[in-house]
mmCIF file with all atom_site columns, C-alpha atoms in Angstrom:
data_model
loop_
_atom_site.group_PDB
_atom_site.id
_atom_site.type_symbol
_atom_site.label_atom_id
_atom_site.label_alt_id
_atom_site.label_comp_id
_atom_site.label_asym_id
_atom_site.label_entity_id
_atom_site.label_seq_id
_atom_site.pdbx_PDB_ins_code
_atom_site.Cartn_x
_atom_site.Cartn_y
_atom_site.Cartn_z
_atom_site.occupancy
_atom_site.B_iso_or_equiv
_atom_site.pdbx_formal_charge
_atom_site.auth_seq_id
_atom_site.auth_comp_id
_atom_site.auth_asym_id
_atom_site.auth_atom_id
_atom_site.pdbx_PDB_model_num
ATOM 1   C CA . UNK A 1 1   ? -2.574  8.964   9.459   1.00 90.00 ? 1   UNK A CA 1
ATOM 2   C CA . UNK A 1 2   ? 1.347   9.677   8.463   1.00 93.00 ? 2   UNK A CA 1
ATOM 3   C CA . UNK A 1 3   ? 3.768   11.240  10.977  1.00 94.00 ? 3   UNK A CA 1
ATOM 4   C CA . UNK A 1 4   ? 5.459   12.470  8.093   1.00 94.00 ? 4   UNK A CA 1
ATOM 5   C CA . UNK A 1 5   ? 5.129   14.359  5.057   1.00 94.00 ? 5   UNK A CA 1
ATOM 6   C CA . UNK A 1 6   ? 4.309   13.289  1.686   1.00 96.00 ? 6   UNK A CA 1
ATOM 7   C CA . UNK A 1 7   ? 7.309   12.387  -0.252  1.00 96.00 ? 7   UNK A CA 1
ATOM 8   C CA . UNK A 1 8   ? 8.749   10.516  3.108   1.00 95.00 ? 8   UNK A CA 1
ATOM 9   C CA . UNK A 1 9   ? 5.424   8.752   3.261   1.00 96.00 ? 9   UNK A CA 1
ATOM 10  C CA . UNK A 1 10  ? 5.906   7.068   -0.202  1.00 97.00 ? 10  UNK A CA 1
ATOM 11  C CA . UNK A 1 11  ? 9.750   6.270   0.562   1.00 96.00 ? 11  UNK A CA 1
ATOM 12  C CA . UNK A 1 12  ? 8.590   4.752   3.770   1.00 96.00 ? 12  UNK A CA 1
ATOM 13  C CA . UNK A 1 13  ? 5.720   2.789   2.161   1.00 97.00 ? 13  UNK A CA 1
ATOM 14  C CA . UNK A 1 14  ? 7.934   1.142   -0.431  1.00 97.00 ? 14  UNK A CA 1
ATOM 15  C CA . UNK A 1 15  ? 10.145  0.197   2.129   1.00 96.00 ? 15  UNK A CA 1
ATOM 16  C CA . UNK A 1 16  ? 7.643   -1.192  4.296   1.00 97.00 ? 16  UNK A CA 1
ATOM 17  C CA . UNK A 1 17  ? 6.064   -3.045  1.418   1.00 98.00 ? 17  UNK A CA 1
ATOM 18  C CA . UNK A 1 18  ? 9.464   -4.570  0.263   1.00 97.00 ? 18  UNK A CA 1
ATOM 19  C CA . UNK A 1 19  ? 10.157  -5.491  3.879   1.00 96.00 ? 19  UNK A CA 1
ATOM 20  C CA . UNK A 1 20  ? 7.019   -7.924  3.829   1.00 97.00 ? 20  UNK A CA 1
ATOM 21  C CA . UNK A 1 21  ? 8.699   -9.392  0.729   1.00 97.00 ? 21  UNK A CA 1
ATOM 22  C CA . UNK A 1 22  ? 6.476   -8.046  -1.663  1.00 98.00 ? 22  UNK A CA 1
ATOM 23  C CA . UNK A 1 23  ? 6.984   -6.639  -4.724  1.00 98.00 ? 23  UNK A CA 1
ATOM 24  C CA . UNK A 1 24  ? 5.876   -3.210  -6.018  1.00 98.00 ? 24  UNK A CA 1
ATOM 25  C CA . UNK A 1 25  ? 4.350   -3.478  -9.783  1.00 97.00 ? 25  UNK A CA 1
ATOM 26  C CA . UNK A 1 26  ? 3.030   0.017   -10.275 1.00 98.00 ? 26  UNK A CA 1
ATOM 27  C CA . UNK A 1 27  ? 3.018   3.440   -8.847  1.00 98.00 ? 27  UNK A CA 1
ATOM 28  C CA . UNK A 1 28  ? 0.358   5.646   -10.214 1.00 97.00 ? 28  UNK A CA 1
ATOM 29  C CA . UNK A 1 29  ? 0.424   9.457   -9.894  1.00 96.00 ? 29  UNK A CA 1
ATOM 30  C CA . UNK A 1 30  ? -3.459  10.939  -10.259 1.00 94.00 ? 30  UNK A CA 1
ATOM 31  C CA . UNK A 1 31  ? -2.229  14.084  -9.547  1.00 93.00 ? 31  UNK A CA 1
ATOM 32  C CA . UNK A 1 32  ? -0.258  14.219  -12.656 1.00 93.00 ? 32  UNK A CA 1
ATOM 33  C CA . UNK A 1 33  ? -2.755  12.371  -15.076 1.00 94.00 ? 33  UNK A CA 1
ATOM 34  C CA . UNK A 1 34  ? -5.593  14.849  -13.735 1.00 93.00 ? 34  UNK A CA 1
ATOM 35  C CA . UNK A 1 35  ? -3.662  17.619  -14.571 1.00 92.00 ? 35  UNK A CA 1
ATOM 36  C CA . UNK A 1 36  ? -3.125  16.402  -18.031 1.00 93.00 ? 36  UNK A CA 1
ATOM 37  C CA . UNK A 1 37  ? -6.871  16.806  -18.304 1.00 93.00 ? 37  UNK A CA 1
ATOM 38  C CA . UNK A 1 38  ? -6.959  20.118  -16.745 1.00 95.00 ? 38  UNK A CA 1
ATOM 39  C CA . UNK A 1 39  ? -8.089  19.208  -13.012 1.00 95.00 ? 39  UNK A CA 1
ATOM 40  C CA . UNK A 1 40  ? -6.178  20.007  -10.115 1.00 94.00 ? 40  UNK A CA 1
ATOM 41  C CA . UNK A 1 41  ? -5.951  17.862  -6.909  1.00 94.00 ? 41  UNK A CA 1
ATOM 42  C CA . UNK A 1 42  ? -3.514  17.665  -3.905  1.00 95.00 ? 42  UNK A CA 1
ATOM 43  C CA . UNK A 1 43  ? -0.523  14.928  -4.345  1.00 95.00 ? 43  UNK A CA 1
ATOM 44  C CA . UNK A 1 44  ? -1.737  11.536  -4.321  1.00 96.00 ? 44  UNK A CA 1
ATOM 45  C CA . UNK A 1 45  ? 0.001   8.267   -5.177  1.00 97.00 ? 45  UNK A CA 1
ATOM 46  C CA . UNK A 1 46  ? -1.314  4.902   -5.617  1.00 98.00 ? 46  UNK A CA 1
ATOM 47  C CA . UNK A 1 47  ? 1.143   2.031   -5.094  1.00 98.00 ? 47  UNK A CA 1
ATOM 48  C CA . UNK A 1 48  ? 0.164   -1.230  -6.413  1.00 98.00 ? 48  UNK A CA 1
ATOM 49  C CA . UNK A 1 49  ? 1.837   -4.302  -4.778  1.00 98.00 ? 49  UNK A CA 1
ATOM 50  C CA . UNK A 1 50  ? 1.712   -8.443  -4.850  1.00 98.00 ? 50  UNK A CA 1
ATOM 51  C CA . UNK A 1 51  ? 4.028   -11.109 -5.093  1.00 97.00 ? 51  UNK A CA 1
ATOM 52  C CA . UNK A 1 52  ? 3.901   -14.344 -7.635  1.00 97.00 ? 52  UNK A CA 1
ATOM 53  C CA . UNK A 1 53  ? 3.556   -16.659 -4.769  1.00 97.00 ? 53  UNK A CA 1
ATOM 54  C CA . UNK A 1 54  ? 0.263   -14.969 -3.712  1.00 97.00 ? 54  UNK A CA 1
ATOM 55  C CA . UNK A 1 55  ? -0.954  -14.953 -7.584  1.00 97.00 ? 55  UNK A CA 1
ATOM 56  C CA . UNK A 1 56  ? -0.479  -18.575 -7.883  1.00 97.00 ? 56  UNK A CA 1
ATOM 57  C CA . UNK A 1 57  ? -2.053  -19.657 -4.600  1.00 97.00 ? 57  UNK A CA 1
ATOM 58  C CA . UNK A 1 58  ? -5.068  -17.101 -5.936  1.00 97.00 ? 58  UNK A CA 1
ATOM 59  C CA . UNK A 1 59  ? -5.317  -18.577 -9.285  1.00 97.00 ? 59  UNK A CA 1
ATOM 60  C CA . UNK A 1 60  ? -5.158  -22.211 -8.321  1.00 97.00 ? 60  UNK A CA 1
ATOM 61  C CA . UNK A 1 61  ? -7.933  -21.616 -5.541  1.00 97.00 ? 61  UNK A CA 1
ATOM 62  C CA . UNK A 1 62  ? -10.268 -19.315 -7.673  1.00 98.00 ? 62  UNK A CA 1
ATOM 63  C CA . UNK A 1 63  ? -9.094  -17.400 -10.837 1.00 97.00 ? 63  UNK A CA 1
ATOM 64  C CA . UNK A 1 64  ? -12.117 -15.287 -10.652 1.00 97.00 ? 64  UNK A CA 1
ATOM 65  C CA . UNK A 1 65  ? -10.229 -13.473 -7.623  1.00 97.00 ? 65  UNK A CA 1
ATOM 66  C CA . UNK A 1 66  ? -7.670  -12.097 -9.704  1.00 97.00 ? 66  UNK A CA 1
ATOM 67  C CA . UNK A 1 67  ? -9.933  -8.873  -9.774  1.00 97.00 ? 67  UNK A CA 1
ATOM 68  C CA . UNK A 1 68  ? -8.670  -8.464  -6.334  1.00 97.00 ? 68  UNK A CA 1
ATOM 69  C CA . UNK A 1 69  ? -4.932  -8.273  -7.186  1.00 97.00 ? 69  UNK A CA 1
ATOM 70  C CA . UNK A 1 70  ? -2.709  -6.624  -7.046  1.00 98.00 ? 70  UNK A CA 1
ATOM 71  C CA . UNK A 1 71  ? -3.383  -4.799  -3.568  1.00 98.00 ? 71  UNK A CA 1
ATOM 72  C CA . UNK A 1 72  ? -3.279  -1.100  -3.197  1.00 98.00 ? 72  UNK A CA 1
ATOM 73  C CA . UNK A 1 73  ? -2.233  1.778   -0.982  1.00 98.00 ? 73  UNK A CA 1
ATOM 74  C CA . UNK A 1 74  ? -3.233  5.208   -1.771  1.00 98.00 ? 74  UNK A CA 1
ATOM 75  C CA . UNK A 1 75  ? -1.256  8.433   -0.239  1.00 97.00 ? 75  UNK A CA 1
ATOM 76  C CA . UNK A 1 76  ? -3.119  11.409  -0.226  1.00 97.00 ? 76  UNK A CA 1
ATOM 77  C CA . UNK A 1 77  ? -2.158  14.713  1.129   1.00 97.00 ? 77  UNK A CA 1
ATOM 78  C CA . UNK A 1 78  ? -5.123  16.757  2.828   1.00 97.00 ? 78  UNK A CA 1
ATOM 79  C CA . UNK A 1 79  ? -5.647  20.683  2.530   1.00 96.00 ? 79  UNK A CA 1
ATOM 80  C CA . UNK A 1 80  ? -4.099  21.027  6.169   1.00 96.00 ? 80  UNK A CA 1
ATOM 81  C CA . UNK A 1 81  ? -0.856  19.395  4.951   1.00 94.00 ? 81  UNK A CA 1
ATOM 82  C CA . UNK A 1 82  ? -1.752  16.064  6.971   1.00 96.00 ? 82  UNK A CA 1
ATOM 83  C CA . UNK A 1 83  ? -0.928  12.919  4.985   1.00 96.00 ? 83  UNK A CA 1
ATOM 84  C CA . UNK A 1 84  ? -3.240  9.854   4.997   1.00 96.00 ? 84  UNK A CA 1
ATOM 85  C CA . UNK A 1 85  ? -3.064  6.283   3.790   1.00 96.00 ? 85  UNK A CA 1
ATOM 86  C CA . UNK A 1 86  ? -5.939  4.477   2.435   1.00 97.00 ? 86  UNK A CA 1
ATOM 87  C CA . UNK A 1 87  ? -6.548  1.100   1.456   1.00 97.00 ? 87  UNK A CA 1
ATOM 88  C CA . UNK A 1 88  ? -9.127  -1.896  0.996   1.00 95.00 ? 88  UNK A CA 1
ATOM 89  C CA . UNK A 1 89  ? -9.049  -4.776  3.391   1.00 96.00 ? 89  UNK A CA 1
ATOM 90  C CA . UNK A 1 90  ? -7.976  -8.120  1.374   1.00 97.00 ? 90  UNK A CA 1
ATOM 91  C CA . UNK A 1 91  ? -9.996  -10.313 4.217   1.00 96.00 ? 91  UNK A CA 1
ATOM 92  C CA . UNK A 1 92  ? -13.244 -8.423  2.771   1.00 96.00 ? 92  UNK A CA 1
ATOM 93  C CA . UNK A 1 93  ? -12.102 -8.048  -0.889  1.00 96.00 ? 93  UNK A CA 1
ATOM 94  C CA . UNK A 1 94  ? -11.176 -11.441 -1.145  1.00 97.00 ? 94  UNK A CA 1
ATOM 95  C CA . UNK A 1 95  ? -13.939 -13.187 0.848   1.00 96.00 ? 95  UNK A CA 1
ATOM 96  C CA . UNK A 1 96  ? -16.314 -12.203 -2.029  1.00 96.00 ? 96  UNK A CA 1
ATOM 97  C CA . UNK A 1 97  ? -14.573 -15.294 -4.052  1.00 97.00 ? 97  UNK A CA 1
ATOM 98  C CA . UNK A 1 98  ? -15.091 -18.963 -2.976  1.00 98.00 ? 98  UNK A CA 1
ATOM 99  C CA . UNK A 1 99  ? -11.876 -20.388 -1.731  1.00 97.00 ? 99  UNK A CA 1
ATOM 100 C CA . UNK A 1 100 ? -9.907  -17.264 -1.154  1.00 98.00 ? 100 UNK A CA 1
ATOM 101 C CA . UNK A 1 101 ? -10.871 -16.324 2.548   1.00 97.00 ? 101 UNK A CA 1
ATOM 102 C CA . UNK A 1 102 ? -8.144  -17.711 3.783   1.00 97.00 ? 102 UNK A CA 1
ATOM 103 C CA . UNK A 1 103 ? -5.492  -16.129 1.481   1.00 98.00 ? 103 UNK A CA 1
ATOM 104 C CA . UNK A 1 104 ? -7.321  -12.800 2.134   1.00 97.00 ? 104 UNK A CA 1
ATOM 105 C CA . UNK A 1 105 ? -7.293  -12.910 5.845   1.00 98.00 ? 105 UNK A CA 1
ATOM 106 C CA . UNK A 1 106 ? -3.250  -13.613 5.243   1.00 97.00 ? 106 UNK A CA 1
ATOM 107 C CA . UNK A 1 107 ? -2.942  -10.865 3.247   1.00 98.00 ? 107 UNK A CA 1
ATOM 108 C CA . UNK A 1 108 ? -4.980  -8.555  5.408   1.00 97.00 ? 108 UNK A CA 1
ATOM 109 C CA . UNK A 1 109 ? -2.272  -9.539  7.953   1.00 97.00 ? 109 UNK A CA 1
ATOM 110 C CA . UNK A 1 110 ? 0.217   -8.427  5.835   1.00 97.00 ? 110 UNK A CA 1
ATOM 111 C CA . UNK A 1 111 ? -1.148  -5.055  5.117   1.00 97.00 ? 111 UNK A CA 1
ATOM 112 C CA . UNK A 1 112 ? -1.997  -4.488  8.530   1.00 96.00 ? 112 UNK A CA 1
ATOM 113 C CA . UNK A 1 113 ? 1.566   -4.791  9.415   1.00 96.00 ? 113 UNK A CA 1
ATOM 114 C CA . UNK A 1 114 ? 2.710   -2.238  6.523   1.00 97.00 ? 114 UNK A CA 1
ATOM 115 C CA . UNK A 1 115 ? -0.100  -0.028  7.724   1.00 96.00 ? 115 UNK A CA 1
ATOM 116 C CA . UNK A 1 116 ? 0.847   -0.137  11.467  1.00 94.00 ? 116 UNK A CA 1
ATOM 117 C CA . UNK A 1 117 ? 4.529   0.465   10.541  1.00 93.00 ? 117 UNK A CA 1
ATOM 118 C CA . UNK A 1 118 ? 3.454   3.636   8.655   1.00 92.00 ? 118 UNK A CA 1
ATOM 119 C CA . UNK A 1 119 ? 1.552   5.110   11.680  1.00 89.00 ? 119 UNK A CA 1
ATOM 120 C CA . UNK A 1 120 ? 4.691   5.155   14.016  1.00 86.00 ? 120 UNK A CA 1
ATOM 121 C CA . UNK A 1 121 ? 6.989   7.916   13.948  1.00 77.00 ? 121 UNK A CA 1
ATOM 122 C CA . UNK A 1 122 ? 10.644  7.254   12.208  1.00 74.00 ? 122 UNK A CA 1
ATOM 123 C CA . UNK A 1 123 ? 13.121  6.433   14.314  1.00 65.00 ? 123 UNK A CA 1
ATOM 124 C CA . UNK A 1 124 ? 16.165  8.807   13.733  1.00 57.00 ? 124 UNK A CA 1
ATOM 125 C CA . UNK A 1 125 ? 19.379  7.864   15.897  1.00 54.00 ? 125 UNK A CA 1
ATOM 126 C CA . UNK A 1 126 ? 20.760  10.879  17.637  1.00 46.00 ? 126 UNK A CA 1
ATOM 127 C CA . UNK A 1 127 ? 23.927  12.250  16.530  1.00 52.00 ? 127 UNK A CA 1
ATOM 128 C CA . UNK A 1 128 ? 26.667  11.329  18.859  1.00 54.00 ? 128 UNK A CA 1
ATOM 129 C CA . UNK A 1 129 ? 29.374  14.003  19.354  1.00 46.00 ? 129 UNK A CA 1
ATOM 130 C CA . UNK A 1 130 ? 32.882  13.270  19.903  1.00 47.00 ? 130 UNK A CA 1
#
């Protein structure tokens, strides 16, 4: 659950991903895509992210594991206005591929740090008067 609204959650998530020295490789807007087909959903975004240093390790350990990259967060607004963050757990996803358990656990820790940061209320310094 995000402590802020949909748009601010997207901004915070992007900053948190970049703060872990990861690259945002794509942002997908399912709400817009579905509307083109005549379907309506609440605001939803998919943020895909990774980094070449992890890709190089993945490919050298087990190239079949490429199906697990890039990593993804999904931000969804619920009917009550709350915003949730969903994501697959990299430790489980990568463990399906021999030789990638360690990388999956490492990426799982990174994703957990990002998710933990998203759960905390943003710090807004109080204005100081004259």
